[in-house]
PDB file of C-alpha atoms and ligand atoms in Angstrom:
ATOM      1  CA  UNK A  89       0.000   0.000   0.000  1.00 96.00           C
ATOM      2  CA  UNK A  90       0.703   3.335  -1.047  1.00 98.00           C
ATOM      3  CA  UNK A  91      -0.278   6.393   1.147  1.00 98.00           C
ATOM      4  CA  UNK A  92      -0.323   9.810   0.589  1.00 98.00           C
ATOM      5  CA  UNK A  93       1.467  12.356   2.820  1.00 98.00           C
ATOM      6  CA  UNK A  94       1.789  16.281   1.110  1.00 98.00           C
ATOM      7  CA  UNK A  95       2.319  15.467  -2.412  1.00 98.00           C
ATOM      8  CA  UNK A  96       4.659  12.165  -1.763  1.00 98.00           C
ATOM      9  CA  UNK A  97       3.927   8.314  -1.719  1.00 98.00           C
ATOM     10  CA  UNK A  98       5.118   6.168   0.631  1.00 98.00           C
ATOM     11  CA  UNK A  99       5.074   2.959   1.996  1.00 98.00           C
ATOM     12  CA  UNK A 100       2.628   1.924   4.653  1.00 97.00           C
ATOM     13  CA  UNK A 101       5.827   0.943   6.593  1.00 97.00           C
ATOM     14  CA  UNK A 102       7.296   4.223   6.357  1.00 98.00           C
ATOM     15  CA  UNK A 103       4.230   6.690   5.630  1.00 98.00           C
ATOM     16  CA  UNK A 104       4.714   8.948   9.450  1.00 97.00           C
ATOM     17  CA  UNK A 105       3.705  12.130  10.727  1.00 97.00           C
ATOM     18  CA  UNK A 106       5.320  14.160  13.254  1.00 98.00           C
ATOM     19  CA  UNK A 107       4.629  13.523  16.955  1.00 98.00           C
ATOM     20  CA  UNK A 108       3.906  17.382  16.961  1.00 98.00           C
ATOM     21  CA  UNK A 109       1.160  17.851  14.551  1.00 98.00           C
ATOM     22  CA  UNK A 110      -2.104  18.779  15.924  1.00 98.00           C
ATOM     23  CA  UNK A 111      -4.049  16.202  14.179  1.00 98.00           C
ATOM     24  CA  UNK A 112      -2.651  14.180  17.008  1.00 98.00           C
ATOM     25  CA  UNK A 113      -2.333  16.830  19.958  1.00 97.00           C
ATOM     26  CA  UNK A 114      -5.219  18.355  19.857  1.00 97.00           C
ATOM     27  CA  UNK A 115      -7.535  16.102  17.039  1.00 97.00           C
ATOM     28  CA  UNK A 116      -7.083  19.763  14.987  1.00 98.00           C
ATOM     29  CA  UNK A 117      -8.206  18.479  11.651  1.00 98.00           C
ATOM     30  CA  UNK A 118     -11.015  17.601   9.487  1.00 98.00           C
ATOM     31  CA  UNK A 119     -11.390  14.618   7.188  1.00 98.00           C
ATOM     32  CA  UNK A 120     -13.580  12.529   5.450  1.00 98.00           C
ATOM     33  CA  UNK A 121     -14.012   8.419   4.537  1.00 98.00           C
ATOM     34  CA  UNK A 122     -14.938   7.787   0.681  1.00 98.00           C
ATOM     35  CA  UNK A 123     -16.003   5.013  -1.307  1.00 97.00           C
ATOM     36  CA  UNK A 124     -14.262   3.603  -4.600  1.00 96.00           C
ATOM     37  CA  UNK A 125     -16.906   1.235  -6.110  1.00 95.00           C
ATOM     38  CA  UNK A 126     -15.811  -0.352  -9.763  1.00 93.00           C
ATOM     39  CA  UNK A 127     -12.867   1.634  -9.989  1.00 93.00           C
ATOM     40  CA  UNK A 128     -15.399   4.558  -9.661  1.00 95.00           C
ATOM     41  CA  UNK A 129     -14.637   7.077  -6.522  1.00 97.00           C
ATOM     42  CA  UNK A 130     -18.145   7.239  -5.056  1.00 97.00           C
ATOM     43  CA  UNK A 131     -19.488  11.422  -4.910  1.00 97.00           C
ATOM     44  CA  UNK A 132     -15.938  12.731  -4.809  1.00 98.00           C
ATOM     45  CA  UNK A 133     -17.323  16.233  -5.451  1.00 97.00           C
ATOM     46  CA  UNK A 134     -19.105  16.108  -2.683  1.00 98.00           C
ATOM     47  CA  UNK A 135     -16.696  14.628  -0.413  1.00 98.00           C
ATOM     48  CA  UNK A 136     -14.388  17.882  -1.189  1.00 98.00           C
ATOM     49  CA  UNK A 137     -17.513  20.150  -0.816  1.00 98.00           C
ATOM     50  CA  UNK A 138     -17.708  18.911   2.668  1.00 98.00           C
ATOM     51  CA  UNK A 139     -14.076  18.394   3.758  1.00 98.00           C
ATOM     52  CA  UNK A 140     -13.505  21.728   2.596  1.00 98.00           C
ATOM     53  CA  UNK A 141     -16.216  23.561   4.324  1.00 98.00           C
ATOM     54  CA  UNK A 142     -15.678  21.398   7.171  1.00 98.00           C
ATOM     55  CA  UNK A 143     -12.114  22.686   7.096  1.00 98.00           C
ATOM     56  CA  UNK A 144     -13.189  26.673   6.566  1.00 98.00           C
ATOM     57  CA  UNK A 145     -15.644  26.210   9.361  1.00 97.00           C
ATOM     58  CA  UNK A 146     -12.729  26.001  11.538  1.00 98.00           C
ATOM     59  CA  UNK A 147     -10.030  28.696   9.991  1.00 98.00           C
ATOM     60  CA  UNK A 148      -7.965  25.552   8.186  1.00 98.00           C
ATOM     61  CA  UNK A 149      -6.671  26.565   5.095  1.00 98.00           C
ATOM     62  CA  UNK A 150      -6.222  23.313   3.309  1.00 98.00           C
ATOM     63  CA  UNK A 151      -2.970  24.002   1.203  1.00 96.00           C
ATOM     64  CA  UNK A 152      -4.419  22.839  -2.465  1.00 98.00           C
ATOM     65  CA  UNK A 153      -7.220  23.446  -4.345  1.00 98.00           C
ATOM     66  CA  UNK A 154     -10.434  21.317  -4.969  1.00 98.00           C
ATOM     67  CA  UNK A 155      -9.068  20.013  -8.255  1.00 98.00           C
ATOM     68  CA  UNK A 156      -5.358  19.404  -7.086  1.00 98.00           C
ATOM     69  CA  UNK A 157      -6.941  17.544  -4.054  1.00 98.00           C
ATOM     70  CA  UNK A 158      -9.398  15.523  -6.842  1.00 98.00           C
ATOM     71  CA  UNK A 159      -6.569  14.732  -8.729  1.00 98.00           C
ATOM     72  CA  UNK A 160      -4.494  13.880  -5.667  1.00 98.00           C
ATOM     73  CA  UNK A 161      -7.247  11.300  -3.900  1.00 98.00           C
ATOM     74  CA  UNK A 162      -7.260  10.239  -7.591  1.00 98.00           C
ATOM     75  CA  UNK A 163      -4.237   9.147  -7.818  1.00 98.00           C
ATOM     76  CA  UNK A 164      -3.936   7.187  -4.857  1.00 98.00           C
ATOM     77  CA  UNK A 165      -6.328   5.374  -6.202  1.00 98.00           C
ATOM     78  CA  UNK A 166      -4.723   4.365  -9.461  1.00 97.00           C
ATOM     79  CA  UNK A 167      -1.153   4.209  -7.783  1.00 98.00           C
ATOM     80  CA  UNK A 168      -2.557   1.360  -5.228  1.00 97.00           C
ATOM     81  CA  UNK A 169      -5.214  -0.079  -8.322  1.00 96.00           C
ATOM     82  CA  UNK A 170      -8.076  -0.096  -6.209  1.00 95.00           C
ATOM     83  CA  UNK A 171     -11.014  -0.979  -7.832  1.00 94.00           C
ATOM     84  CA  UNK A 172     -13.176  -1.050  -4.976  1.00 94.00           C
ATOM     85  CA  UNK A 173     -12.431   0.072  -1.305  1.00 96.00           C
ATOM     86  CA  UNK A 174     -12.216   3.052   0.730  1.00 97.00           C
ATOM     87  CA  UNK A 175     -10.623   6.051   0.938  1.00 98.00           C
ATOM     88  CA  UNK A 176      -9.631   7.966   4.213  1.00 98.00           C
ATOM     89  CA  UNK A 177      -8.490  11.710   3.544  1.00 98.00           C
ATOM     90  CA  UNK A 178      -7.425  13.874   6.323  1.00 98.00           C
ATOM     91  CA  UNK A 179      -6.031  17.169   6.769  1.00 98.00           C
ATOM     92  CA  UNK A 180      -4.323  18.078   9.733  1.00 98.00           C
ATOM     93  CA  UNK A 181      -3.258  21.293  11.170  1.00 98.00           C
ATOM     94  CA  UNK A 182       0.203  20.639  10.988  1.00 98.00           C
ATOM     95  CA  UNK A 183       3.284  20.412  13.006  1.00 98.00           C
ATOM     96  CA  UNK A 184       3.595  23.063  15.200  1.00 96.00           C
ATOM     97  CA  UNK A 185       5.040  23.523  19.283  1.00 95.00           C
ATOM     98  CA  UNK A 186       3.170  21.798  22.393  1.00 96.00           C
ATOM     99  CA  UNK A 187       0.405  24.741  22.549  1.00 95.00           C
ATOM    100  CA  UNK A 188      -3.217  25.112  21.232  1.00 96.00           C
ATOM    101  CA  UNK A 189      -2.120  27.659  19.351  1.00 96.00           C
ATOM    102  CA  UNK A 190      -2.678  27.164  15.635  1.00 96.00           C
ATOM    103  CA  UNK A 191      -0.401  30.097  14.699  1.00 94.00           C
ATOM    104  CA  UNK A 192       2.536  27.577  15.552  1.00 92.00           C
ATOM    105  CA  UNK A 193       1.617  24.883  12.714  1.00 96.00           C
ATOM    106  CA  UNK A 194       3.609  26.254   9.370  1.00 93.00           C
ATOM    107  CA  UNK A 195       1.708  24.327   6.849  1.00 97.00           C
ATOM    108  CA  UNK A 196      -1.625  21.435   7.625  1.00 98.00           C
ATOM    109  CA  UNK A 197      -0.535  18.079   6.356  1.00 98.00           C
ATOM    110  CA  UNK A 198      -2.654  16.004   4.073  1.00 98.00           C
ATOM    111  CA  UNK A 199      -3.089  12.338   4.366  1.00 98.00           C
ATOM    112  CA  UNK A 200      -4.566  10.118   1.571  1.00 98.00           C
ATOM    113  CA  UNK A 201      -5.260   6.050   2.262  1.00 98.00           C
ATOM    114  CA  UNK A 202      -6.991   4.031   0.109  1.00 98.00           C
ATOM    115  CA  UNK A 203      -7.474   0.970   1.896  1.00 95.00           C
ATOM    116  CA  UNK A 204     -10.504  -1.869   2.532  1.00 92.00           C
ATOM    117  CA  UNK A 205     -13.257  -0.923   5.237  1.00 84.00           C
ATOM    118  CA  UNK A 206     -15.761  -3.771   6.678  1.00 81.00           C
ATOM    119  CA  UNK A 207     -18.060  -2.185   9.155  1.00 77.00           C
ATOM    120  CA  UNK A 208     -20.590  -4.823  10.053  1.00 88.00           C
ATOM    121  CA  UNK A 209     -20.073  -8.300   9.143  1.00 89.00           C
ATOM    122  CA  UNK A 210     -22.319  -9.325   5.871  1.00 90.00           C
ATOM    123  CA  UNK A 211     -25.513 -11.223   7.765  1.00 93.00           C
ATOM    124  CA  UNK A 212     -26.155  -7.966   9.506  1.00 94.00           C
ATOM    125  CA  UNK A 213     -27.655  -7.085   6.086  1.00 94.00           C
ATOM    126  CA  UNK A 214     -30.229  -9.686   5.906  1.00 94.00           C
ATOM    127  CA  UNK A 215     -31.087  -9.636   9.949  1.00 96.00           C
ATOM    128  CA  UNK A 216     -30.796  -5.995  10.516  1.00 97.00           C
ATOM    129  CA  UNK A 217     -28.915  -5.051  13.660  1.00 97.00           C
ATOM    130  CA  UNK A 218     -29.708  -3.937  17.424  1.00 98.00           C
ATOM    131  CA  UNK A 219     -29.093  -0.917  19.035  1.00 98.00           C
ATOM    132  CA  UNK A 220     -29.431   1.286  21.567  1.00 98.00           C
ATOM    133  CA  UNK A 221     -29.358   4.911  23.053  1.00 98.00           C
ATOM    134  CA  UNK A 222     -26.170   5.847  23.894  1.00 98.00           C
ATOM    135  CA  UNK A 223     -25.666   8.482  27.027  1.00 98.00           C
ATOM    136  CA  UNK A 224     -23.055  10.275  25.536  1.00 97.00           C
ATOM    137  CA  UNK A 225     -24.580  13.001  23.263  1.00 97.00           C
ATOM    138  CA  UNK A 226     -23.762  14.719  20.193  1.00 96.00           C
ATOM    139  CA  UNK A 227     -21.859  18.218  20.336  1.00 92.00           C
ATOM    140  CA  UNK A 228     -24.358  20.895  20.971  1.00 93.00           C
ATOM    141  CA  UNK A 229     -24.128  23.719  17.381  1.00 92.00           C
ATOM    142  CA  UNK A 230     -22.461  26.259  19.859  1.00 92.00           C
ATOM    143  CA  UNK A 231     -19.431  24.154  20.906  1.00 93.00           C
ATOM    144  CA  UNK A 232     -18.887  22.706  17.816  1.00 93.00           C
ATOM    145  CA  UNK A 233     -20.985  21.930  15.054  1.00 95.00           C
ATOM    146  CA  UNK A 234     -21.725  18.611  14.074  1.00 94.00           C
ATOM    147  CA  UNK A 235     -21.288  19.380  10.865  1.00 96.00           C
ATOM    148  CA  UNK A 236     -18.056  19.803  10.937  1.00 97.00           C
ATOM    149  CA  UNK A 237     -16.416  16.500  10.233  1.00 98.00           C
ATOM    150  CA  UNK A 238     -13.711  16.992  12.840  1.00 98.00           C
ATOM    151  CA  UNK A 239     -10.784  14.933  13.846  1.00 98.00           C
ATOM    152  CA  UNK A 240     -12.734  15.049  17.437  1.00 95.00           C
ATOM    153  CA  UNK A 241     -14.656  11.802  17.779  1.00 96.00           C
ATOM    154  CA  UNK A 242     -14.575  11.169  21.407  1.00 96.00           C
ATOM    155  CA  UNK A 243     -18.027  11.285  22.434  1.00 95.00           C
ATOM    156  CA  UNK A 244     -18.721   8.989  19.424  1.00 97.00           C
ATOM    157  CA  UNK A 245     -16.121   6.298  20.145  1.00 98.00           C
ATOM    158  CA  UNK A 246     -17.844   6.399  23.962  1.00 98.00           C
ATOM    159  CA  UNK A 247     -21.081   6.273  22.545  1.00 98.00           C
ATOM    160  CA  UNK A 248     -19.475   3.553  20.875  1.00 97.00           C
ATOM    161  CA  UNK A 249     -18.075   1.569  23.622  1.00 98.00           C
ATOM    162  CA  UNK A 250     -21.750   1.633  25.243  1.00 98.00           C
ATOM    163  CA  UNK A 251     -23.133  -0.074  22.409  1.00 98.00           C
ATOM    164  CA  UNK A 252     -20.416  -2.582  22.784  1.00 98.00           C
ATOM    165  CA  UNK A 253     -21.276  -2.921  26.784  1.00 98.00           C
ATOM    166  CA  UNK A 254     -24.978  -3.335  25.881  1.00 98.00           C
ATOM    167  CA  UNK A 255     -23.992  -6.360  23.535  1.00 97.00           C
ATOM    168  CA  UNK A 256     -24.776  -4.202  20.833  1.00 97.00           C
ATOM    169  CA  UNK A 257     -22.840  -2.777  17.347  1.00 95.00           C
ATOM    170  CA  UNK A 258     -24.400   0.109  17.254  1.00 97.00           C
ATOM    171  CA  UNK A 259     -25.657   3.610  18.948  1.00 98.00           C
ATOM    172  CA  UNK A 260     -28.329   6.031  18.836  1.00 98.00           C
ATOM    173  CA  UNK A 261     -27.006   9.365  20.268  1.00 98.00           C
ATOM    174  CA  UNK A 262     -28.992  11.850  21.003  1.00 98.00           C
ATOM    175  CA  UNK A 263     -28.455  15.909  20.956  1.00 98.00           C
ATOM    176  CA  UNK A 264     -28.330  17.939  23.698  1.00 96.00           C
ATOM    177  CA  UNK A 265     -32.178  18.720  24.046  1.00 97.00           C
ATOM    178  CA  UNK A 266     -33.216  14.964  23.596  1.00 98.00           C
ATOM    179  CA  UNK A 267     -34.050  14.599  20.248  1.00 98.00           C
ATOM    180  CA  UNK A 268     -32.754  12.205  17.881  1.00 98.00           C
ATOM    181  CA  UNK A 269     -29.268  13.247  15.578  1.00 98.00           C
ATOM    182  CA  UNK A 270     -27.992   9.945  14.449  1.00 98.00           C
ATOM    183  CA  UNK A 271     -25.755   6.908  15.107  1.00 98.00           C
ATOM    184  CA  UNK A 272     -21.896   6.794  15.956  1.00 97.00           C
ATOM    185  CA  UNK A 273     -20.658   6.714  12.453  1.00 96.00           C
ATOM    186  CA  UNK A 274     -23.967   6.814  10.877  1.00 98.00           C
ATOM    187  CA  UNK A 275     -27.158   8.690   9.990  1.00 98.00           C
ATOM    188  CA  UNK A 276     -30.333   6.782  10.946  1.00 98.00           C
ATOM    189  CA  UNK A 277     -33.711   7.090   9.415  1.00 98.00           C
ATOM    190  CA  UNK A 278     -37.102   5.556  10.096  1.00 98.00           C
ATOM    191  CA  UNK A 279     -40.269   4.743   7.607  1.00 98.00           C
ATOM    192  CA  UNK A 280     -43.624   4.777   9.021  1.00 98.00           C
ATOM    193  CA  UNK A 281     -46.499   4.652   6.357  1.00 98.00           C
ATOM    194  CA  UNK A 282     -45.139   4.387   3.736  1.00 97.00           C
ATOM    195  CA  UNK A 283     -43.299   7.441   4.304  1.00 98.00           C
ATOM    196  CA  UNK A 284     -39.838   8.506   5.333  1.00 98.00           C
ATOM    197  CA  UNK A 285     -37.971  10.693   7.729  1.00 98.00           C
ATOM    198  CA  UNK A 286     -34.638  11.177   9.263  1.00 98.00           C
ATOM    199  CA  UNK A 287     -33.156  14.018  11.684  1.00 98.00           C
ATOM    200  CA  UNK A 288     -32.555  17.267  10.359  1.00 97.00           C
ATOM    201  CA  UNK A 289     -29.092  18.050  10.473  1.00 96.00           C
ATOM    202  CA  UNK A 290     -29.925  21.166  12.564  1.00 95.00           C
ATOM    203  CA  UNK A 291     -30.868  17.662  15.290  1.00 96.00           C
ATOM    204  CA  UNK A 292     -26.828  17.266  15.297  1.00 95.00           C
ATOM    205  CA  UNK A 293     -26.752  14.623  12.123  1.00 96.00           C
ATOM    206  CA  UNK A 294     -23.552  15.133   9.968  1.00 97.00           C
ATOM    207  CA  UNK A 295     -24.680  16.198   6.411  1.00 97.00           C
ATOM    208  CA  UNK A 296     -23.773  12.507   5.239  1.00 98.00           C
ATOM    209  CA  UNK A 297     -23.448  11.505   1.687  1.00 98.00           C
ATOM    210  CA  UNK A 298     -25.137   8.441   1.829  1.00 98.00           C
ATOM    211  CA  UNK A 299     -27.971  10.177   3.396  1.00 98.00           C
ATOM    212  CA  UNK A 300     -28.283  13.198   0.595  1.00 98.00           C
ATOM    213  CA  UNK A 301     -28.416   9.604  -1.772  1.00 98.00           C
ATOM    214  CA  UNK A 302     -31.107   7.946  -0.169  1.00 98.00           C
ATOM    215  CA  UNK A 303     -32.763  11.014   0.290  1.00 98.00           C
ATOM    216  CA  UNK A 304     -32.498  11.876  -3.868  1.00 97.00           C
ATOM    217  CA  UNK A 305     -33.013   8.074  -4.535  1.00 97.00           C
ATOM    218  CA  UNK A 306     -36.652   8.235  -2.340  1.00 97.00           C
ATOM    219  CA  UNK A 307     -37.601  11.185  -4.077  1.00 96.00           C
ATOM    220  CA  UNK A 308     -36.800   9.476  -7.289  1.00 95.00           C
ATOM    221  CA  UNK A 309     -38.997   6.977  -6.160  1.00 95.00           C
ATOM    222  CA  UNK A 310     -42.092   9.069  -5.355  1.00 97.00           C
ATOM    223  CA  UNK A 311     -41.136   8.792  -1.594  1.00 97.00           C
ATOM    224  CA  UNK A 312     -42.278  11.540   0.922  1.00 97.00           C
ATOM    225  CA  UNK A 313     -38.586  12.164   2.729  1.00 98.00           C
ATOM    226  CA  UNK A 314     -39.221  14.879   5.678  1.00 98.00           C
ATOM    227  CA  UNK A 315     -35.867  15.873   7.401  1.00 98.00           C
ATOM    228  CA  UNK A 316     -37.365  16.545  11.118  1.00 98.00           C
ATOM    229  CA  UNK A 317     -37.023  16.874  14.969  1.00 98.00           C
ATOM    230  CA  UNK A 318     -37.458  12.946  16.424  1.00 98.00           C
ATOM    231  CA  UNK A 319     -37.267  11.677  19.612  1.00 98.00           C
ATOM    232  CA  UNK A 320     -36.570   8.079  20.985  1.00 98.00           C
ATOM    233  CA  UNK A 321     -40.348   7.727  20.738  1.00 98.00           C
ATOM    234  CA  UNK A 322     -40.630   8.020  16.891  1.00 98.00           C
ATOM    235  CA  UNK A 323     -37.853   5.479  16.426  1.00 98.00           C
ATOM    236  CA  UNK A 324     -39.832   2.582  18.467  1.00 98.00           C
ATOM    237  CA  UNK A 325     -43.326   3.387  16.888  1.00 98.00           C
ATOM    238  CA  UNK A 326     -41.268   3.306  13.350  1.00 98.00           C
ATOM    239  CA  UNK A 327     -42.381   0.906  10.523  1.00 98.00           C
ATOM    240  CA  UNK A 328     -38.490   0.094   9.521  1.00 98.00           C
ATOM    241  CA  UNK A 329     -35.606   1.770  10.596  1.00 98.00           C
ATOM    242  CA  UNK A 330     -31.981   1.506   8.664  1.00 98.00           C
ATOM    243  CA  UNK A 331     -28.826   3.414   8.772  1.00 98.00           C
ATOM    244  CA  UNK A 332     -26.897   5.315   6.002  1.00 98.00           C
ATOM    245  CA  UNK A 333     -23.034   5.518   5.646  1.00 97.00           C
ATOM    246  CA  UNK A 334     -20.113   5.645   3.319  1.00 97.00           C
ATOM    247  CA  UNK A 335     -18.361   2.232   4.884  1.00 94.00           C
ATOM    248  CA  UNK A 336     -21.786   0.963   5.999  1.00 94.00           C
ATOM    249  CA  UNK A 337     -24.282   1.709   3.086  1.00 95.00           C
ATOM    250  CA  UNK A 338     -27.473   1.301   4.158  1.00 97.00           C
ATOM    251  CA  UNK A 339     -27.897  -1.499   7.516  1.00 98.00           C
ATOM    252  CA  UNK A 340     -31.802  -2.493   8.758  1.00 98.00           C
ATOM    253  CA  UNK A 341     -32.043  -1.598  12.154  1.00 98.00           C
ATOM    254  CA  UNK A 342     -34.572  -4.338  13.730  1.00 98.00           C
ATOM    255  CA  UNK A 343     -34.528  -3.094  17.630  1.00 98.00           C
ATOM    256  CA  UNK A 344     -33.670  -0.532  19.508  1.00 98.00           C
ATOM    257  CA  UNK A 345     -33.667  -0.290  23.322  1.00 98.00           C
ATOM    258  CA  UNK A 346     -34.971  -3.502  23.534  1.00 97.00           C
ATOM    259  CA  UNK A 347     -38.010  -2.769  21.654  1.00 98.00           C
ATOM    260  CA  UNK A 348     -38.172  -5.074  18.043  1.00 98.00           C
ATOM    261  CA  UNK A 349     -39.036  -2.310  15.252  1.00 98.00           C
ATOM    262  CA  UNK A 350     -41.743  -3.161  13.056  1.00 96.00           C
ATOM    263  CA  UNK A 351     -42.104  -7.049  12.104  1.00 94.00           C
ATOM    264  CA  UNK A 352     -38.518  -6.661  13.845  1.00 95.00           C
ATOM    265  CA  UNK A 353     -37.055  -7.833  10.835  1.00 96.00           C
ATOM    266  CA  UNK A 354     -35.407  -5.246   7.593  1.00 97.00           C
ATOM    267  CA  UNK A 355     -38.521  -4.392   6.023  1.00 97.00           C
ATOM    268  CA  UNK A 356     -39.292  -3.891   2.275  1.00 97.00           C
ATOM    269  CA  UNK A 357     -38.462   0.112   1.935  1.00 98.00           C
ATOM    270  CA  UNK A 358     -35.289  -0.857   3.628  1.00 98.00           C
ATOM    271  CA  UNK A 359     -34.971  -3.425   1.416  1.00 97.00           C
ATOM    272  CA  UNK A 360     -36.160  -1.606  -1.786  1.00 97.00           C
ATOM    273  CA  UNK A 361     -33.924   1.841  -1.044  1.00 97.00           C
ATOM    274  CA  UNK A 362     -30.835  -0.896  -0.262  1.00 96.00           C
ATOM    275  CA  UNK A 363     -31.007  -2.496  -3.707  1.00 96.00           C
ATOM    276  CA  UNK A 364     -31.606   1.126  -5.233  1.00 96.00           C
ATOM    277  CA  UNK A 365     -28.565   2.134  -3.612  1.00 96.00           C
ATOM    278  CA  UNK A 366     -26.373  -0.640  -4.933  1.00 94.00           C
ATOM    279  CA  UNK A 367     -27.261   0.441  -8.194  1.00 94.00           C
ATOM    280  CA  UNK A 368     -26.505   4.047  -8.183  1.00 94.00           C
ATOM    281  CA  UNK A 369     -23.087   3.174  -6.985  1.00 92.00           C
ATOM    282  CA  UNK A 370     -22.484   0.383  -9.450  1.00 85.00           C
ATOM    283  CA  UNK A 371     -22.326  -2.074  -7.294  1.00 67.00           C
ATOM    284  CA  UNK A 372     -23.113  -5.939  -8.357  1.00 48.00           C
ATOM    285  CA  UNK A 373     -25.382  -7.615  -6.293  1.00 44.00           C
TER     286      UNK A 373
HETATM  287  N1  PMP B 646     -22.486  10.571  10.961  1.00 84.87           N
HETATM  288  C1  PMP B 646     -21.219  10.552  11.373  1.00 84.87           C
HETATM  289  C2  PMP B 646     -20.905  11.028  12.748  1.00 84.87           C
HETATM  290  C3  PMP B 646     -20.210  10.076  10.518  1.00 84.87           C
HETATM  291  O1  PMP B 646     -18.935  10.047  10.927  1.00 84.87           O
HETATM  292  C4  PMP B 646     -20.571   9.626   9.222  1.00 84.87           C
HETATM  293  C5  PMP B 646     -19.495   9.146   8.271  1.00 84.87           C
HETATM  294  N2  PMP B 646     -19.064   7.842   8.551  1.00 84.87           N
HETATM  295  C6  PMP B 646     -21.914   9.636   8.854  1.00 84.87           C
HETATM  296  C7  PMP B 646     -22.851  10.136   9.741  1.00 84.87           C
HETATM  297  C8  PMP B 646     -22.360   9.156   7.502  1.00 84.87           C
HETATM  298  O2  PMP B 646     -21.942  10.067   6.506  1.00 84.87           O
HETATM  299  P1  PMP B 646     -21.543   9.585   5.045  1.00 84.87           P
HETATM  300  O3  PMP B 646     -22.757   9.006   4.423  1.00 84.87           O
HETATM  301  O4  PMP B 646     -21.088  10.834   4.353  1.00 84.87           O
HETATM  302  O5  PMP B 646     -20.458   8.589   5.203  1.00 84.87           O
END
C-alpha cells in the first residue's frame, strides 16, 4: 500500500507524521471516509464540498485546491489499483510547538489512504442489527458543530463503547435537548407509512453523503422524505428503521432499546432503497 502524505507516496511501513502535529495533539483536523466502487470514486465532489467547508468552518486553510486535491485522492487510487475500497483523507493542522495555538503549525498536512473498510459483518444485512441509546450526546451547534467533520470523535467512540457494553454494534445518540441526531458513524432514518424521515441536520446529524443519496433516490422513487425533529419515541413506533453511511451503506435496524421495530425484521423500503442504492453506486449484487 501506497499512502499519501503532502504530495509524496510512501510505503505503509514508512508513511509517518510528526509527533507534533495537531491532528494528534489536539484532534485539529477535518477529514472525510470515501467510497471507490468499480474503480469509480463514489461522490468525490461532494466529499471535497464537505471536507472543505468542514475545514473553513474552523479557519484551516487546506494548502491545495479542490481540483489538485481531486486529482491527488485520484491518484492514490490508481497508484494502489483499487477498484473497490475506501478512501480515508485527512487534513491536519500541521506540526507546530506543544500549545493550542494554531499560529505555531507552518503548513496542515494532508493524508490520503486508500485501503478496505468492513463495518458490520455481511448477515447484519439480511437480519438488521440492534441498538441502543447511547448516554453520551452529540456536540451541541455552539461548541462545535456537528457538521463539521472533525478529527474530534470522542463522544462517538464512547457512545461507541456503550453499544459494545450493551452487547450491541451500534448507537443512537442523542443531541443535547433529547431529540434524535444519528448513530456513531452513521445517519439513521425511520419509515412509518409508507413514508420517510430522518433528523434534520440542525438535530446534530452530519450532512452525510449516503444520506443526501437515499434522500435523492426516495424522491426518485415518489417517496415523501421529511428531514425533522425525532425523539426516541418516533424510532420505536417506526415501521423500519436503517442506517446510512459511506463504509456501511445502508444497515436495517430491527430493535432498539430492547423494543423489536416493526415485524422486527429489515422491512421492504429498507430493502427496496438498499437495492436502489447498490445500483446508483455500481455495485453488483
Ligand atoms: N455521521 C457521522 C458522525 C459520521 O462520521 C458519518 C461518516 N461515517 C456519517 C454520519 C455518515 O456520513 P456519510 O454518508 O457521508 O459517510
Amino acid at each position: 500500500m501506497k499512502v499519501y502524505i503532502d504530495g509524496e507516496f510512501y510505503d505503509r511501513s514508512e508513511a509517518r507524521i510528526s509527533v507534533f502535529d495537531h491532528g494528534l495533539l489536539y484532534g485539529d483536523g477535518v477529514f472525510e471516509g470515501i467510497r471507490i466502487y468499480g474503480g469509480k470514486i463514489f461522490r468525490l465532489r461532494e466529499h471535497l464540498d464537505r471536507l472543505y467547508d468542514s475545514a473553513k468552518s474552523i479557519l484551516l486553510d487546506i494548502p491545495m485546491s479542490k481540483p489538485d486535491m481531486e486529482k491527488a485522492v485520484s491518484d492514490t487510487v490508481q497508484i494502489n489499483e483499487r477498484n473497490e475500497g475506501y478512501i480515508r483523507l485527512i487534513v491536519t493542522r500541521g506540526a507546530g510547538e506543544l500549545g493550542l495555538d494554531p499560529g505555531q503549525c507552518a503548513r496542515p498536512t494532508v493524508i490520503i489512504i486508500a485501503g478496505d473498510i468492513q463495518l458490520y459483518p455481511p448477515e447484519y444485512y439480511d437480519k438488521g442489527i440492534a441498538v441502543v441509546t447511547a448516554s453520551s450526546r452529540r456536540m451541541p451547534s455552539d461548541s462545535l458543530d456537528p457538521r463539521i467533520k472533525s478529527l474530534n470523535y470522542l463522544n462517538n467512540v464512547m457512545a461507541k463503547i456503550e453499544a459494545g457494553q450493551a452487547g450491541c454494534l451500534e448507537a443512537v445518540m442523542l443531541n443535547h435537548e433529547g431529540y434524535v441526531s444519528e448513530c456513531t458513524a452513521d445517519n439513521i432514518f425511520l419509515v412509518r407509512s409508507g413514508k420517510i424521515a430522518t433528523p434534520a441536520v440542525n438535530c446534530g446529524a452530519l450532512g452525510g453523503i449516503t444520506r443526501s443519496a437515499v434522500i435523492e433516490l426516495a424522491g426518485s422513487l415518489g417517496i415523501e422524505v421529511r428531514e425533522a425533529q425525532l425523539t426516541r419515541y418516533d424510532l420505536y413506533t417506526a415501521d423500519e428503521c436503517f442506517m446510512t453511511g459511506t463504509g456501511a451503506e445502508i444497515v436495517p435496524v430491527v430493535k432498539i432499546d430492547g423494543r423489536g421495530i416493526g415485524e422486527g425484521q429489515p422491512g421492504p423500503m429498507t430493502k427496496r432503497l438498499a437495492e436502489e442504492f447498490r445500483k446508483l453506486a455500481g455495485r453488483q449484487q
